[in-house]
Coordinates of C-alpha atoms in Angstrom, one line a residue:
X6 CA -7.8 -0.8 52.3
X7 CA -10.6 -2.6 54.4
X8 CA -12.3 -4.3 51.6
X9 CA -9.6 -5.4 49.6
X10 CA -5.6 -6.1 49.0
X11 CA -3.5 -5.3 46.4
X12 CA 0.1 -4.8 45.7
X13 CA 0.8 -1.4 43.9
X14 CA 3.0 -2.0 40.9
X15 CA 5.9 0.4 40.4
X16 CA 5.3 3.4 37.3
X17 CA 6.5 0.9 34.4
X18 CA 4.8 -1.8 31.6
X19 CA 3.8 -5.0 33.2
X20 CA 6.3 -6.3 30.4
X21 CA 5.8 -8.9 27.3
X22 CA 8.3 -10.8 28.3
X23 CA 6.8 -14.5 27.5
X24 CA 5.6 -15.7 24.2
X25 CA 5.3 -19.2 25.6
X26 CA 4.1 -19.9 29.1
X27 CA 6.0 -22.3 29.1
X28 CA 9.4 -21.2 28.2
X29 CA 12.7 -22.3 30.2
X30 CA 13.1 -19.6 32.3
X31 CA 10.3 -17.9 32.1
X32 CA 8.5 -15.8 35.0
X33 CA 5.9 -18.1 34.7
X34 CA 8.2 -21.8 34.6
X35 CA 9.7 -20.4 37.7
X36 CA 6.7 -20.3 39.1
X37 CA 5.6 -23.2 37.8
X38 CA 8.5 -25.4 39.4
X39 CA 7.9 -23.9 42.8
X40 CA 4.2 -25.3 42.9
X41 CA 5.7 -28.7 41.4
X42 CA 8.0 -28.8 43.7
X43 CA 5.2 -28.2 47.0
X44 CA 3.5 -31.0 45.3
X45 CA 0.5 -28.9 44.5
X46 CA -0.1 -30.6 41.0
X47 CA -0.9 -34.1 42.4
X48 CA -4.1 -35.4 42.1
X49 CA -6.8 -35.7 45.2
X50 CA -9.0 -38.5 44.4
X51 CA -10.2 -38.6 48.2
X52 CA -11.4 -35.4 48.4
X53 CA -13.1 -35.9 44.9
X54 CA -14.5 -39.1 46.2
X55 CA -15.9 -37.6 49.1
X56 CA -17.3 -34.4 46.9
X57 CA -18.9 -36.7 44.1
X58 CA -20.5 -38.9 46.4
X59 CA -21.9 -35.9 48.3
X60 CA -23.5 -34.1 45.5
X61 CA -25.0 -37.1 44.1
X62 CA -26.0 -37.8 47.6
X63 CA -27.6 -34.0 47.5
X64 CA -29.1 -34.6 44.4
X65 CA -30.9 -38.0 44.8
X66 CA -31.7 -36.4 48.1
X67 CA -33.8 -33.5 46.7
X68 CA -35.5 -35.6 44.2
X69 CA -36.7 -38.2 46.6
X70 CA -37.6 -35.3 49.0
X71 CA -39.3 -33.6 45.3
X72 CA -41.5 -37.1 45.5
X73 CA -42.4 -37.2 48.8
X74 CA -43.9 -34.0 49.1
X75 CA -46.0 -34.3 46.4
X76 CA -48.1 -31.3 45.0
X77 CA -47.6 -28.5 47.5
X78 CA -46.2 -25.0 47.8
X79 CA -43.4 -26.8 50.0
X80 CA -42.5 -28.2 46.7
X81 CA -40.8 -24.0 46.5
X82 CA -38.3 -25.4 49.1
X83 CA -37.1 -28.0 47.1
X84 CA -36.7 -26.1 44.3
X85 CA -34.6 -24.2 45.9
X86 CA -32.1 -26.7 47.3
X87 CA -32.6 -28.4 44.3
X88 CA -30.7 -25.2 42.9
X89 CA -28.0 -25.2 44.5
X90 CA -27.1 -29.0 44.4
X91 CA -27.4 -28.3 40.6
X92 CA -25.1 -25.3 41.0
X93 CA -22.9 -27.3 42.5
X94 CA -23.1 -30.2 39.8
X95 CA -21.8 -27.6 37.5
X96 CA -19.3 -26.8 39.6
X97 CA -18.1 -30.3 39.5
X98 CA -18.2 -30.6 35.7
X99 CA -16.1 -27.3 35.5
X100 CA -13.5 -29.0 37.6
X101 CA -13.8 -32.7 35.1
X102 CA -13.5 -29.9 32.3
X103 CA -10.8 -29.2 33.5
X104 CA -8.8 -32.6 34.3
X105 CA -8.5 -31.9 37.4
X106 CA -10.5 -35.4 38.9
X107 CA -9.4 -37.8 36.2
X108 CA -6.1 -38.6 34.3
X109 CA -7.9 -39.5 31.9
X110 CA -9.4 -37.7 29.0
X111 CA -12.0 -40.2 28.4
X112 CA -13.4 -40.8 32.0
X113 CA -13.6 -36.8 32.4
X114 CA -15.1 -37.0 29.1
X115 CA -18.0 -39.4 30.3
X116 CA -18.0 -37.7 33.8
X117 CA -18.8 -34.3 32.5
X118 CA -21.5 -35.6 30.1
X119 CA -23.4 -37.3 32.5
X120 CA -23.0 -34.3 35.0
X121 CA -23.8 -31.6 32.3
X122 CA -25.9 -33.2 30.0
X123 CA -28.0 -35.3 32.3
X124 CA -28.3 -33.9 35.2
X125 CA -28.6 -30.3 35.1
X126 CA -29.1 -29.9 31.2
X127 CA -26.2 -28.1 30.1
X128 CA -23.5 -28.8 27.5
X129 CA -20.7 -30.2 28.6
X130 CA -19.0 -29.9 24.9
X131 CA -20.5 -26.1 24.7
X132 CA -19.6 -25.2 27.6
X133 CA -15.7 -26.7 27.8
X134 CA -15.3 -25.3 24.6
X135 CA -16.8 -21.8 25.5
X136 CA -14.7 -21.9 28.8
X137 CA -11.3 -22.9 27.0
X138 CA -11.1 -19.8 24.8
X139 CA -12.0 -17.8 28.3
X140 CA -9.0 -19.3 29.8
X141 CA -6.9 -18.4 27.0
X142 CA -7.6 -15.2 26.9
X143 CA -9.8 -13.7 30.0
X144 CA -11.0 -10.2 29.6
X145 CA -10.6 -10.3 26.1
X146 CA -12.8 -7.9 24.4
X147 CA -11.6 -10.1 21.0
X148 CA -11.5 -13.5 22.0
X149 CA -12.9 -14.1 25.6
X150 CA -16.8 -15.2 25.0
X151 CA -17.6 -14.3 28.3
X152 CA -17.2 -10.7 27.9
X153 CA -19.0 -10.7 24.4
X154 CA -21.5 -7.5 24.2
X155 CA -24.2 -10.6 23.9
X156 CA -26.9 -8.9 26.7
X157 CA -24.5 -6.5 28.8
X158 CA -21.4 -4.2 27.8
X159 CA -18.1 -4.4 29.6
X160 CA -16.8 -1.6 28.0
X161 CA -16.2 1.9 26.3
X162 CA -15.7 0.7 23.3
X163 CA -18.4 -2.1 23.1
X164 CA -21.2 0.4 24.4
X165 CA -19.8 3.3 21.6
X166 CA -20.6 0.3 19.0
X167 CA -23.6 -1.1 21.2
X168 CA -26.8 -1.8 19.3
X169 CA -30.1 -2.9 20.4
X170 CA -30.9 -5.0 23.4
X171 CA -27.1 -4.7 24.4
X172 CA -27.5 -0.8 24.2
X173 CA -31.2 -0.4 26.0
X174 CA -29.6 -2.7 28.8
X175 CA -26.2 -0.9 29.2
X176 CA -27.8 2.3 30.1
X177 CA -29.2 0.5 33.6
X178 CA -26.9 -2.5 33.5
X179 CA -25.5 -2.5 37.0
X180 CA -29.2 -2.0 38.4
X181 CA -30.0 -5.1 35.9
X182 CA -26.7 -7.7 36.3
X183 CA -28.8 -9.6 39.7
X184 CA -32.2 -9.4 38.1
X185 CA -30.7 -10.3 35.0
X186 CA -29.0 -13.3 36.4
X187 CA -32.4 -15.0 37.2
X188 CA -32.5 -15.7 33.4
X189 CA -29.1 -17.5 33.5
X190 CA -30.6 -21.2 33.8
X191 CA -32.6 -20.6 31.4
X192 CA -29.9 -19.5 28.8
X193 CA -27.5 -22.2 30.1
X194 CA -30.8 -24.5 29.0
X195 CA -30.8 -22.6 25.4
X196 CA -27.5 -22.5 24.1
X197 CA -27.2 -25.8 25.3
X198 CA -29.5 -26.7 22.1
X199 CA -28.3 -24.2 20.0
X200 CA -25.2 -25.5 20.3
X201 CA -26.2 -29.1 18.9
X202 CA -26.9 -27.3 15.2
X203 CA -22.7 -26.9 15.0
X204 CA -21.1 -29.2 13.5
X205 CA -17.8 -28.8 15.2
X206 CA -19.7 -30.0 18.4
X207 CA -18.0 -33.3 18.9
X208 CA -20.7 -36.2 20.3
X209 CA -23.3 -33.8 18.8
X210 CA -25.6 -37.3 18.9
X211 CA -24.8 -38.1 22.2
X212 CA -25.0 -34.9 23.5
X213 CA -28.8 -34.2 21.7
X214 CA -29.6 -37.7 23.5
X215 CA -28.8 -36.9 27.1
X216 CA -29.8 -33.0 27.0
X217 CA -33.3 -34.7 25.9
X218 CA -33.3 -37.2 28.3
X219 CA -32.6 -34.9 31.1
X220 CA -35.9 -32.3 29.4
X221 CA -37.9 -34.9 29.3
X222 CA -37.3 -36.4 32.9
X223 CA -37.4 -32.7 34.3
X224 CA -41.0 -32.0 32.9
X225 CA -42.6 -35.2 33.3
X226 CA -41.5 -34.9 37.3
X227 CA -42.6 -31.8 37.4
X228 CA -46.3 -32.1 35.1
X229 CA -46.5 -35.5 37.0
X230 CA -46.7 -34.4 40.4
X231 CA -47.5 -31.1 40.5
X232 CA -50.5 -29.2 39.4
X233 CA -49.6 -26.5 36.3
X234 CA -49.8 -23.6 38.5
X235 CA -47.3 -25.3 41.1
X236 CA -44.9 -26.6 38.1
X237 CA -44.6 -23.7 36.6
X238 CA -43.8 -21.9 40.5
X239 CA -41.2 -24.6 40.6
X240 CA -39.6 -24.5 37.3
X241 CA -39.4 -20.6 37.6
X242 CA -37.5 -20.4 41.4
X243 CA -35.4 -23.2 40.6
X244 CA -34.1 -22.2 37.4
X245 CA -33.7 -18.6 38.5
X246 CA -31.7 -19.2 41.7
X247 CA -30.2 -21.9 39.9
X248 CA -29.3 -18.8 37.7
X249 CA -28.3 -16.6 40.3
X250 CA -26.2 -19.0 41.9
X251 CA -24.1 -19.4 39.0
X252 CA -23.7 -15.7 38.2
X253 CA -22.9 -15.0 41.8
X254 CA -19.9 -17.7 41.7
X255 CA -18.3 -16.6 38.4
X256 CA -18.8 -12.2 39.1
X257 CA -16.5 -11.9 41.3
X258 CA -13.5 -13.1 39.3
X259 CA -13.0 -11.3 36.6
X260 CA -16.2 -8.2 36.6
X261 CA -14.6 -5.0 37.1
X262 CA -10.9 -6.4 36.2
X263 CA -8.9 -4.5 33.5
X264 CA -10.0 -5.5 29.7
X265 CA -7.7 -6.2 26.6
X266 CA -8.3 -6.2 23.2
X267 CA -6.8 -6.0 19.6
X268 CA -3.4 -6.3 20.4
X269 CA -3.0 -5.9 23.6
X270 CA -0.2 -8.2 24.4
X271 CA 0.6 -9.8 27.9
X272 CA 2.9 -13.0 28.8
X273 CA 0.9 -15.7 30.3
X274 CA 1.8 -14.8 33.6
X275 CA 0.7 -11.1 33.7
X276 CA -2.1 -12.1 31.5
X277 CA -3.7 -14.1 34.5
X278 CA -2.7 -12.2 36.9
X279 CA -3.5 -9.2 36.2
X280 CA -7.1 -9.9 34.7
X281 CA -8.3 -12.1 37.7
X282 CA -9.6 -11.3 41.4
X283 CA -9.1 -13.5 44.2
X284 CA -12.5 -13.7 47.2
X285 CA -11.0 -13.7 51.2
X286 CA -13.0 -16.0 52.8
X287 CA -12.6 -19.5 54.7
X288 CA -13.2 -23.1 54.2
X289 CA -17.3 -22.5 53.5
X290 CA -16.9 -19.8 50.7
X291 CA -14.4 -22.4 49.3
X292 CA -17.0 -25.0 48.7
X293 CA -19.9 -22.5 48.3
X294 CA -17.7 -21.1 45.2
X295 CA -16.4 -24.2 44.4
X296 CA -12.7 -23.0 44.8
X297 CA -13.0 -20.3 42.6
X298 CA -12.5 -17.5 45.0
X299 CA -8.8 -18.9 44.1
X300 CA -9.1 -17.6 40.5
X301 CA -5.7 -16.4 40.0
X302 CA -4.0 -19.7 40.7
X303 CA -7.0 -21.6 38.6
X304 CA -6.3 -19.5 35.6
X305 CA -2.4 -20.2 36.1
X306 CA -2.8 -23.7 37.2
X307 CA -6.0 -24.7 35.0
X308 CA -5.4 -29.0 36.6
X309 CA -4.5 -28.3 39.8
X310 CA -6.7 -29.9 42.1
X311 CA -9.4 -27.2 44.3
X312 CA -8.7 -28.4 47.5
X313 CA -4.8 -27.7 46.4
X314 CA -5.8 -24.1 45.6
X315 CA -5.3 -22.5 49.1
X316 CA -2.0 -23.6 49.8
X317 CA -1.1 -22.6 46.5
X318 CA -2.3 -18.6 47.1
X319 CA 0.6 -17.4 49.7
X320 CA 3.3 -19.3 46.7
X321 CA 1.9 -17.2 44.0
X322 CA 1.0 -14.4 45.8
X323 CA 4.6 -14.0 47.3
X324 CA 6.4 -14.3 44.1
X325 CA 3.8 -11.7 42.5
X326 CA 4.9 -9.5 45.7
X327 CA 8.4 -10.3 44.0
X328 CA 7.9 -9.6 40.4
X329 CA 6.0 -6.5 41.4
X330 CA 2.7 -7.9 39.8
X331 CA -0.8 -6.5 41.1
X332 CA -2.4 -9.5 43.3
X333 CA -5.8 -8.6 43.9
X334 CA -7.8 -10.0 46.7
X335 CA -11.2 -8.2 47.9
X336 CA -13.9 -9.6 50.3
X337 CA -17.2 -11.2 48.4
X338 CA -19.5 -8.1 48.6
X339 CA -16.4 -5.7 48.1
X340 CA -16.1 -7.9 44.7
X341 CA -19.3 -7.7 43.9
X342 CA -19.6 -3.8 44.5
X343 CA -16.2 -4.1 42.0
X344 CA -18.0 -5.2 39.1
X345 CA -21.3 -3.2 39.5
X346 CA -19.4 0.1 39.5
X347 CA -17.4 -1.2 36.3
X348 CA -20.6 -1.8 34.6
X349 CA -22.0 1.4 35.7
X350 CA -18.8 3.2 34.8
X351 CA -18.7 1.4 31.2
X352 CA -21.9 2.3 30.3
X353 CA -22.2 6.0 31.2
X354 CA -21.5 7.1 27.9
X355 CA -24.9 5.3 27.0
X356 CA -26.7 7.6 29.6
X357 CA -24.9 10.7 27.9
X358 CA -21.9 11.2 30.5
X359 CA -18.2 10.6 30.2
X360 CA -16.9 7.1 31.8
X361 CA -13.9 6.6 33.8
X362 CA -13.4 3.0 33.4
X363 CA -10.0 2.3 32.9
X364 CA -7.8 0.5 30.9
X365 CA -4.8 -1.4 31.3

């Protein structure tokens, strides 16, 4: 294969071998103690250091150039970079979510509020919470809310039961997932709010106050210095590549990957594994995706550090070559290409053809 790698597994069930990840003697403990034993667990704090204190740079960079320019169609520019800086703010409070900054529970707690809440307007409690159960079980047609039949289907089963927007969409949905995608901020931005009404929302006060507070800031920059036809140019591009960004970053690692549900029953091992796609690429896709063209040794090693994510891969990969576990690694647009034909393929029988998506 050009555009991708991976290793064929021999004519025989990937097992369910491993109730608990974390059993003695496990496939996935003896994994688990080799990457202890490379020291690939320890924290990094001077590359997170460096990479805090060059995103805020980033972003009181682009806000200061937002001032300067004043009301002109340049103002499109910094909207733009503007995007990606907050792209990559989110980035950074995926990684607090995740523990992988701070020790502490508290300091990534206040870390991710003031990165999600404040400064790009998203959720941090929504969003770790929503992310959680997609780490538990990814590509879950049950239990994984990112592959809920929300806007698009991702598969057989959830087009035959498709109703409404979810159906009209599936019929064109690989056509529609990059246009689509320019909505993305602006969702992000919604369900943020929405998500204040739920009382299981911990720091539901807290959280109302900063995601406010960041609104309020936004609009008044943008209605002070800009005329309404120019604010509304900027608040459009930014929050659609801002979108666009995102989606492009979390596609590739799961799109197009087989799907489970009802009982479908993997050990944590397999269950990562086999549901995840790494991205090829070098040190610049690595910051560009934030480390998550690793995804397989993120979803088996939520805490482990990104910069510790590369020298991880040829550990896992070789003892996946051992176990006989598929290891999938495409280039970016061979990804990409990945999960538009599984969307395609899912909702043909929308369009009144048989699909060949398959399943596990």
């Amino acid at each position: 294969m050009t555009n991708s790698t991976v290793i064929d597994p021999p004519d025989r069930s990937a097992g369910t071998a491993d109730a608990d990840s974390g059993a003695r003697g496990s496939d996935f403990a003896r994994l688990a103690r080799r990457i202890a034993e490379a020291g690939l667990l320890e924290r990094r704090p001077g590359h997170y250091a460096l990479r805090l204190a060059l995103v805020a740079a980033a972003f009181a960079g682009g806000w200061a150039a937002f001032f300067a320019v004043g009301d002109s169609w340049y103002q499109l520019l910094v909207a733009a970079f503007l995007a990606l800086v907050f792209a990559q703010i989110a980035l950074v409070a995926h990684d607090l979510a995740h523990r992988q900054v701070f020790r502490s529970r508290r300091a990534s707690g206040i870390a991710g509020l003031v990165a999600g809440n404040l400064a790009i307007g998203m959720s941090y409690g929504w969003w770790m919470d929503k992310h959680t159960r997609h780490h538990a079980n990814p590509n879950h047609e049950d239990h994984d809310p990112d592959v809920s039949p929300d806007f698009l289907i991702w598969s057989t089963e959830q087009a035959a039961a498709s109703r409404g927007l979810p159906r009209f969409l599936g019929r064109r949905q690989a056509l529609l997932f990059f246009p689509l995608l320019t909505l993305e901020g602006f969702n992000l931005h919604v369900s943020s709010f929405r998500a204040l009404a739920r009382p299981s929302l911990k720091r539901r006060g807290l959280e109302a106050v900063l995601l406010t507070a960041h609104v309020a800031a936004y609009l008044a920059a943008l209605l002070t210095v800009l005329s309404p036809g120019r604010a509304i140019a900027f608040l459009l591009l930014h929050q659609a590549v801002f979108g666009v960004y995102l989606g492009c970053t979390f596609a590739p690692n799961h799109k197009g990957m087989p799907m489970l549900r009802g009982d479908d029953r993997l050990d944590f091992l397999r269950r990562q594994v086999l549901t995840s796609r790494n991205v090829r690429g070098g040190r610049v896709l690595d910051t560009v995706l934030g480390g998550l063209n690793y995804q397989i040794e993120h979803h088996l090693f939520p805490s482990m550090p990104m910069p510790n994510l590369r020298r991880a891969q040829p550990i896992v990969r070789e003892y996946c070559e051992e176990l006989d576990i598929p290891y999938l690694e495409s280039g970016l647009l061979s990804s990409y290409a990945q999960a538009l034909r599984h969307l395609h393929e899912v909702g043909a029988p929308l369009r009144g053809r048989p699909s060949t998506a398959a399943r596990p």
